[in-house]
Amino acid sequence: MKIAVLPGDGIGPEIVAEAVKVLNALGLNFEMETAPVGGAAYEASGHPLPPATLKLAMESDAVLFGAVGDWKYDTLDRPLRPEQAILGLRKNMGLFANFRPAICYKELVDASSLKPELISGLDILIIRELTGDIYFGQPRGRRTADDGHFPGSEEAFDTMRYSKPEIERIAHVAFQAAQKRSKRVTSVDKANVLETFQFWKDVVSEVSAQYPDVALDHMYVDNAAMQLVKEPKRFDVVVTGNMFGDILSDEASMLTGSIGMLPSASLNSKGQGLYEPSHGSAPDIAGKGIANPLATILSAAMMLRFSLNQEAAAQKIEAAVQKVLADGLRTADIYSVGTTKVSTREMGDAVVAALAAV
Ligand code: IPM
Ligand code: MG
């Protein structure tokens, strides 16, 4: 089992170190190799996704990824910005299916800005298509407008597009995930305005005929954004495109009060996956030892489950995380009066200790 470890920027190295510590404590036989990515790689070699890093990722069974990005790179040409590393990994590895669970841990129910009764027991799975849509559509660029309200002026454009096979494969992923859960899928689109998303809706409906045991409903993205804060528990599996999924998954993560708790998995059709916390590189708190490593540790659990076929070890990590929360340990982002505030490293150590007790 070969794991590529790509810590990246900001808090990335600190949180990934704790997840590696937890993986090592399992006593399984992993081969782990670390490589630079993002701004760190740009500093070292002039490119955010050096060929050697991409090669390592493609040859591994799974990638454990920290985070990339820092405001100091905002003025670089787009192809050199840290974000291009994660987009390049997704595209080159074909990681089209992104799983972003939003789970409310009962110990953290008061950390949300929503009323406890709205979110207690919340367990949503957002499935975001990750290699298509306006993120990757061509053509894109800048030009001189030759029509519209301001002909002759400078304009920028991106292309939103989806092919039928791209929609079909993510729809299958969503219906199959729903079969293992509460057998409900909400497909989010903007079919009232965008042809791309009328097509999305039509294709998802067509695929649903193969899953008579799963109930499908459709929702416009603006309404979905509203329903997520009005009545989040109405959702179970949510499937949507790349752009809407980016936005809705940030919204959903904050329902739980703790973006520092949420893992994610991005899978291709070969079972390879990239596993990363849902949060970003948080350069403002980097190096202070206060970041929450639990999202990354839980991402390692997803890696064991989805790419390394180690379900028992995945459950062990998840149980250990539950235990440290039940024991009252909290990093600063989830701290509340009456609990014990711990550092990044202390949290990792506590999970390792809890592994022996679960
Ligand atoms: C995410 C991030 C990325 C995205 C950025 C860093 C390119 O926001 O993973 O959600 O937009 O997909
Ligand atoms: Mg995002």
XYZ file of C-alpha atoms and ligand atoms in Angstrom:
371
model
C 0.000 0.000 0.000
C 1.745 3.077 -1.232
C 0.682 6.500 0.044
C 1.907 9.788 -1.432
C 2.038 12.398 1.335
C 1.680 15.973 0.056
C 1.591 18.408 3.009
C 1.524 21.681 1.007
C 1.235 25.147 2.532
C 0.074 26.975 5.635
C -1.163 24.570 8.299
C -0.837 21.665 5.813
C 2.471 20.301 7.167
C 1.301 20.468 10.812
C -1.985 18.646 10.312
C -0.584 16.072 7.889
C 2.158 15.210 10.416
C -0.550 14.254 12.931
C -2.417 12.104 10.404
C 0.839 10.329 9.468
C 1.452 9.704 13.168
C -1.978 8.102 13.481
C -1.445 5.960 10.360
C 1.907 4.771 11.676
C 0.321 3.803 14.986
C -2.006 1.311 13.257
C 0.782 -1.201 12.759
C -0.131 -1.773 9.110
C 2.423 -1.990 6.352
C 2.353 1.338 4.503
C 4.970 2.769 2.232
C 4.746 6.566 2.600
C 6.640 9.031 0.463
C 6.475 12.807 0.913
C 6.691 15.385 -1.889
C 6.278 19.169 -2.162
C 3.104 20.696 -3.579
C 1.510 24.148 -3.891
C 3.342 27.284 -2.830
C 5.988 25.191 -1.086
C 6.760 23.453 -4.388
C 6.743 26.756 -6.250
C 9.341 28.110 -3.828
C 11.488 24.999 -4.145
C 11.286 24.389 -7.879
C 9.265 27.121 -9.596
C 6.086 25.066 -10.138
C 3.143 24.261 -7.790
C 2.822 20.702 -9.152
C 6.337 19.525 -10.093
C 6.446 16.525 -12.487
C 8.032 14.341 -9.785
C 5.157 15.088 -7.383
C 2.536 14.287 -10.018
C 4.372 11.075 -10.923
C 4.502 9.989 -7.283
C 0.777 10.687 -6.877
C -0.150 8.772 -10.040
C 1.922 5.758 -8.983
C 0.493 5.589 -5.462
C -2.655 3.855 -4.259
C -3.701 7.000 -2.448
C -2.668 10.586 -1.831
C -2.854 12.206 1.603
C -3.055 15.914 0.928
C -2.828 18.824 3.366
C -3.785 22.179 1.847
C -2.382 24.697 -0.609
C -2.473 28.446 -1.005
C -1.347 31.697 0.548
C -2.331 35.281 -0.207
C 1.258 36.049 -1.063
C 0.875 34.082 -4.305
C -2.236 35.977 -5.473
C -0.235 38.077 -7.915
C 1.432 35.132 -9.697
C 0.308 34.115 -13.177
C -2.621 31.705 -12.810
C -0.709 28.560 -13.963
C 1.846 29.127 -11.170
C -0.626 29.656 -8.327
C -0.781 27.002 -5.582
C -4.452 26.166 -6.391
C -3.323 24.843 -9.783
C -1.644 21.960 -7.952
C -4.890 20.548 -6.619
C -6.735 21.207 -9.882
C -3.889 19.509 -11.803
C -3.948 16.472 -9.504
C -7.734 16.151 -9.889
C -7.585 16.412 -13.672
C -4.505 14.248 -14.264
C -5.620 11.502 -11.900
C -9.218 11.654 -13.164
C -10.573 12.237 -9.651
C -14.123 12.987 -10.756
C -16.060 11.984 -7.639
C -15.660 14.170 -4.591
C -17.260 13.036 -1.315
C -17.787 15.794 1.235
C -19.649 14.582 4.293
C -21.114 17.160 6.675
C -21.646 15.415 9.967
C -22.611 17.075 13.212
C -20.790 15.450 16.121
C -23.035 15.441 19.141
C -20.247 16.817 21.351
C -19.975 19.853 19.035
C -23.649 20.640 18.535
C -23.231 24.030 20.223
C -20.357 25.048 17.931
C -22.770 25.695 15.040
C -24.329 29.076 14.367
C -27.630 27.233 13.818
C -29.995 26.164 16.582
C -29.049 22.749 18.029
C -32.401 21.183 17.082
C -31.801 22.027 13.413
C -28.456 20.272 13.244
C -28.268 17.616 15.932
C -27.855 14.272 14.189
C -27.128 15.969 10.860
C -25.438 13.626 8.375
C -25.321 14.928 4.787
C -23.130 13.577 2.026
C -22.365 16.079 -0.720
C -21.126 14.417 -3.888
C -19.470 17.013 -6.069
C -18.434 16.349 -9.673
C -14.804 17.423 -9.696
C -13.255 17.385 -13.167
C -15.815 19.132 -15.389
C -18.096 22.179 -15.445
C -16.921 25.783 -15.663
C -13.730 24.863 -13.757
C -12.305 23.068 -16.780
C -14.456 24.215 -19.738
C -12.737 25.582 -22.821
C -12.446 28.137 -24.258
C -11.692 30.629 -21.528
C -9.709 33.819 -21.434
C -9.840 37.529 -22.109
C -10.772 39.293 -25.315
C -12.371 42.359 -26.772
C -16.145 42.142 -26.703
C -17.783 42.239 -30.128
C -21.405 42.149 -28.937
C -23.501 42.719 -25.813
C -23.903 46.017 -24.056
C -20.296 47.137 -24.275
C -18.829 46.199 -27.677
C -15.142 47.052 -27.994
C -14.490 46.738 -24.268
C -12.201 44.186 -22.594
C -14.049 41.114 -21.267
C -13.276 37.779 -19.587
C -15.082 34.485 -20.169
C -15.192 30.867 -18.998
C -17.158 28.011 -20.544
C -19.620 25.911 -18.560
C -20.018 22.447 -20.055
C -20.807 18.831 -19.190
C -20.750 15.771 -21.434
C -23.288 12.998 -20.975
C -20.775 10.373 -19.741
C -19.461 12.819 -17.144
C -22.944 13.308 -15.717
C -23.828 9.615 -15.935
C -20.796 8.430 -13.977
C -21.262 10.898 -11.104
C -24.991 10.059 -11.015
C -24.147 6.366 -10.635
C -21.768 7.215 -7.785
C -24.519 9.188 -6.038
C -27.237 6.546 -6.434
C -24.902 3.800 -5.252
C -23.866 5.865 -2.228
C -27.556 6.450 -1.451
C -28.258 2.711 -1.599
C -25.904 2.331 1.386
C -27.594 5.203 3.251
C -31.190 6.379 3.420
C -31.926 5.855 -0.306
C -32.563 9.500 -1.150
C -30.706 11.708 -3.639
C -31.188 15.423 -4.224
C -29.706 16.583 -7.511
C -28.900 20.296 -7.487
C -28.971 22.282 -10.737
C -29.877 25.600 -12.315
C -32.014 24.125 -15.074
C -34.320 27.146 -15.082
C -31.538 29.273 -16.577
C -28.595 27.169 -17.807
C -28.732 24.631 -20.648
C -25.767 22.786 -19.111
C -27.884 22.131 -16.034
C -31.097 21.255 -17.886
C -28.953 18.563 -19.501
C -27.583 17.608 -16.071
C -31.120 17.221 -14.741
C -32.266 15.162 -17.744
C -29.288 12.801 -17.567
C -29.538 12.307 -13.787
C -33.260 11.481 -14.209
C -32.434 8.985 -16.943
C -29.813 7.231 -14.782
C -32.241 7.125 -11.839
C -34.409 4.634 -13.739
C -31.694 2.060 -12.991
C -32.116 2.676 -9.242
C -35.832 2.181 -8.502
C -35.026 1.763 -4.801
C -33.610 5.303 -4.542
C -35.867 8.388 -4.432
C -34.626 11.285 -6.542
C -35.627 14.907 -6.267
C -34.293 17.980 -8.080
C -33.618 21.359 -6.570
C -32.365 24.660 -7.973
C -29.082 25.719 -6.453
C -30.362 28.980 -4.991
C -33.168 27.146 -3.226
C -30.708 24.455 -2.071
C -28.498 27.153 -0.522
C -31.531 28.414 1.379
C -32.858 24.992 2.404
C -29.413 24.043 3.753
C -29.708 26.650 6.476
C -33.497 26.462 6.857
C -33.949 22.730 7.195
C -30.623 20.950 6.657
C -31.863 17.567 7.840
C -34.152 17.270 4.795
C -31.010 16.359 2.810
C -29.203 13.046 2.688
C -27.107 12.534 -0.482
C -26.731 15.714 -2.536
C -25.203 15.413 -6.020
C -24.172 18.443 -8.029
C -21.669 19.943 -10.447
C -18.206 21.236 -9.731
C -19.016 24.909 -9.158
C -22.246 24.509 -7.170
C -20.612 21.714 -5.179
C -17.717 23.970 -4.241
C -20.073 26.558 -2.810
C -22.657 24.280 -1.187
C -20.013 22.114 0.488
C -18.509 25.144 2.234
C -21.975 26.149 3.355
C -22.802 22.637 4.561
C -19.523 22.308 6.427
C -20.280 25.311 8.563
C -23.664 23.889 9.579
C -21.664 21.516 11.700
C -19.892 24.448 13.323
C -16.493 23.051 12.664
C -14.898 23.021 9.241
C -11.835 21.754 11.114
C -13.610 18.407 11.561
C -14.583 17.533 8.004
C -12.674 15.152 5.754
C -13.064 14.621 2.026
C -12.269 12.018 -0.595
C -11.781 12.486 -4.337
C -11.921 9.234 -6.285
C -11.253 8.059 -9.814
C -12.628 4.992 -11.554
C -9.560 2.902 -10.626
C -10.120 3.233 -6.877
C -7.252 5.665 -6.463
C -8.108 8.591 -4.275
C -6.896 11.869 -2.924
C -7.823 12.570 0.689
C -7.765 16.025 2.179
C -9.449 18.072 4.878
C -12.359 20.179 3.596
C -10.738 23.311 4.991
C -7.933 25.315 3.424
C -4.371 26.242 4.327
C -5.277 28.919 6.932
C -2.007 30.879 6.580
C -3.091 33.188 9.415
C -2.643 30.435 11.999
C 0.154 28.455 10.321
C 3.093 27.498 12.496
C 1.278 28.299 15.745
C 0.466 24.699 16.625
C -3.237 25.472 17.098
C -4.793 24.031 13.903
C -7.285 21.186 14.246
C -5.769 17.986 12.774
C -8.995 15.955 13.060
C -10.264 16.644 9.518
C -6.984 15.303 8.141
C -6.985 12.345 10.520
C -10.565 11.549 9.439
C -9.459 11.918 5.803
C -6.849 9.233 6.500
C -9.716 7.043 7.740
C -11.590 7.620 4.457
C -8.385 6.688 2.617
C -8.191 3.384 4.474
C -11.835 2.698 3.618
C -12.021 3.739 -0.038
C -8.546 3.154 -1.493
C -6.703 0.743 0.805
C -9.476 -1.724 1.654
C -8.896 -1.438 5.422
C -12.405 -0.885 6.778
C -11.550 -2.085 10.282
C -8.668 0.377 10.597
C -10.870 3.195 9.263
C -13.493 2.488 11.913
C -10.810 2.369 14.565
C -9.625 5.875 13.706
C -13.191 7.188 13.664
C -13.888 5.623 17.050
C -10.669 7.114 18.437
C -11.721 10.585 17.247
C -15.131 10.128 18.893
C -13.368 9.145 22.088
C -11.104 12.205 22.263
C -14.140 14.425 21.674
C -16.096 12.583 24.360
C -13.086 13.008 26.670
C -13.489 16.763 26.202
C -10.334 17.527 24.198
C -10.696 20.479 21.817
C -8.420 22.499 19.571
C -9.054 26.255 19.607
C -11.542 26.219 16.694
C -13.966 23.925 18.549
C -13.170 24.954 22.109
C -15.964 25.909 24.487
C -16.039 26.570 28.220
C -15.783 23.367 30.236
C -13.644 21.504 27.692
C -9.858 21.126 27.569
C -7.959 23.171 25.008
C -5.127 21.268 23.304
C -2.558 21.974 20.604
C -2.376 20.355 17.175
C 0.239 17.887 18.390
C -1.553 17.090 21.650
C -4.693 16.298 19.669
C -2.758 13.920 17.397
C -1.156 12.256 20.415
C -4.561 11.874 22.063
C -5.971 10.117 18.976
C -2.967 7.758 18.942
C -3.515 6.990 22.627
C -7.248 6.475 22.023
C -6.517 3.912 19.263
C -5.296 1.553 21.955
C -8.507 2.031 23.932
C -11.133 1.485 21.208
C -12.034 23.234 -2.775
C -11.249 24.492 -3.027
C -10.663 24.424 -4.423
C -11.830 24.387 -5.403
C -9.661 25.529 -4.770
C -8.533 25.604 -3.765
C -9.103 25.360 -6.159
O -12.057 25.613 -2.827
O -11.437 22.144 -2.839
O -13.223 23.328 -2.514
O -12.352 25.442 -5.801
O -12.219 23.294 -5.787
Mg -13.963 25.173 -2.054
